[in-house]
Amino acid sequence: MKKLLAALLAVCFCGLAGCAKKAEYKVELYAMDTVMTLSAYGGQDAKNALADAAAEIMRLDNLFSASRADGEISRLNAAEGAAVEVSQDTAQVIAAAKAYTQLTDGAFDITIYPLVNAWGFVSKNYTVPDEKTVASLLRTTGANNIDLSGQTVVLKKGAQIGLGAIAKGYASDRVAELLRGSGLKSALVVLGGNVYAIGAHTDGSPWRIGIADPLDSVHSAAMLTVVDAAVVTSGGYHRYFVQDGVTYQHILDPRTGRPADNGLISVTIVSPSGTQADALSTALYVMGEKKALAYHKANPNFDYILITDDYRILVSAGLEDAFTLINTEYELCVID
Ligand code: AMP
Ligand code: MG
């Protein structure tokens, strides 16, 4: 309740160019564990649409939260094998998550949640779990622990899910749908590391999105121009802790139950689908360079920017014209 109140209080409107015909309106809110900014150009219609979009995000946050007792995911996680009726949104995200688990050969897996919890990434009381705990929790992971039929979900006893790697992408799709449905032609939806660009700037120039530099918290590593697309970045640098000189980051490899450590330090996916971009940014991070490139060859319906731990930036050919390298310490490789 306190959190919801804080989120509501943080919603504020700023008409940035009040008397111009197409003012820029901005809404800021805190939801899904991150700061979000929604901006749109237009008149009163833009202002109203942004208010609706903020309300929609809060509604989804309530449904998808695994820590809020009245959320649907919390109810599912507490059901101990019983069937739970969920909303259409929750059923849709779970269906998408299951599909991506299959497509990515298990690299993306929402049933990894008990391990995310065991490492302290939920409570932020970070700890390295012992091998026995990891092995025991891994026994109830895998998409076969989720049975989804229409809007009825059964999680096998012991299994729990967390939507942290896909919820913001799904929310960005819903918000984009809502804003476009309100007739808006120019808007930018920034949900933490999940960005959704609607149309272009009002003068027709594309949106410019900075790609964060995992090695420099102030400057961007690169700049990307986009029109009508989601741009989603996963990176270990977003959340991690250090114990005995070892860094442990929050994206887990479902095969080991331990932080993924496969040579990538940042993965950005560009796609018209925020849900796809969110699921794949997490999955390709887990896969590492070789498997990620092979995945793209087999499923070329998106673009990527991969940053490796040996200072290379791999960019899919579809982004070549849109991409500008800023930190020239990285070696740029465009991949056909
Ligand atoms: P993202 O920032 O979208 O890559 O999501 C990372 C978050 O998703 C983590 O903080 C965990 O809550 C959860 N997570 C970690 N590893 C995985 C994984 N392999 N598949 C699905 N969710 C994960
Ligand atoms: Mg993700």
mmCIF file of C-alpha atoms in Angstrom, residues 22 41 45 49 177-186 198:
data_model
loop_
_atom_site.group_PDB
_atom_site.id
_atom_site.type_symbol
_atom_site.label_atom_id
_atom_site.label_comp_id
_atom_site.label_asym_id
_atom_site.label_seq_id
_atom_site.Cartn_x
_atom_site.Cartn_y
_atom_site.Cartn_z
ATOM 1 C CA LYS A 22 1.994 20.419 -29.984
ATOM 2 C CA TYR A 41 3.333 15.330 -28.082
ATOM 3 C CA ASP A 45 -5.630 14.292 -25.782
ATOM 4 C CA ALA A 49 -3.711 9.356 -22.894
ATOM 5 C CA GLU A 177 -1.369 0.072 -28.046
ATOM 6 C CA LEU A 178 -3.245 2.454 -25.768
ATOM 7 C CA LEU A 179 -1.352 5.573 -26.916
ATOM 8 C CA ARG A 180 -1.647 4.670 -30.599
ATOM 9 C CA GLY A 181 -5.343 3.920 -30.045
ATOM 10 C CA SER A 182 -5.728 7.462 -28.673
ATOM 11 C CA GLY A 183 -4.427 8.787 -31.963
ATOM 12 C CA LEU A 184 -0.969 9.768 -30.715
ATOM 13 C CA LYS A 185 1.691 9.780 -33.424
ATOM 14 C CA SER A 186 4.714 10.744 -31.357
ATOM 15 C CA ILE A 198 5.959 5.430 -30.973
#
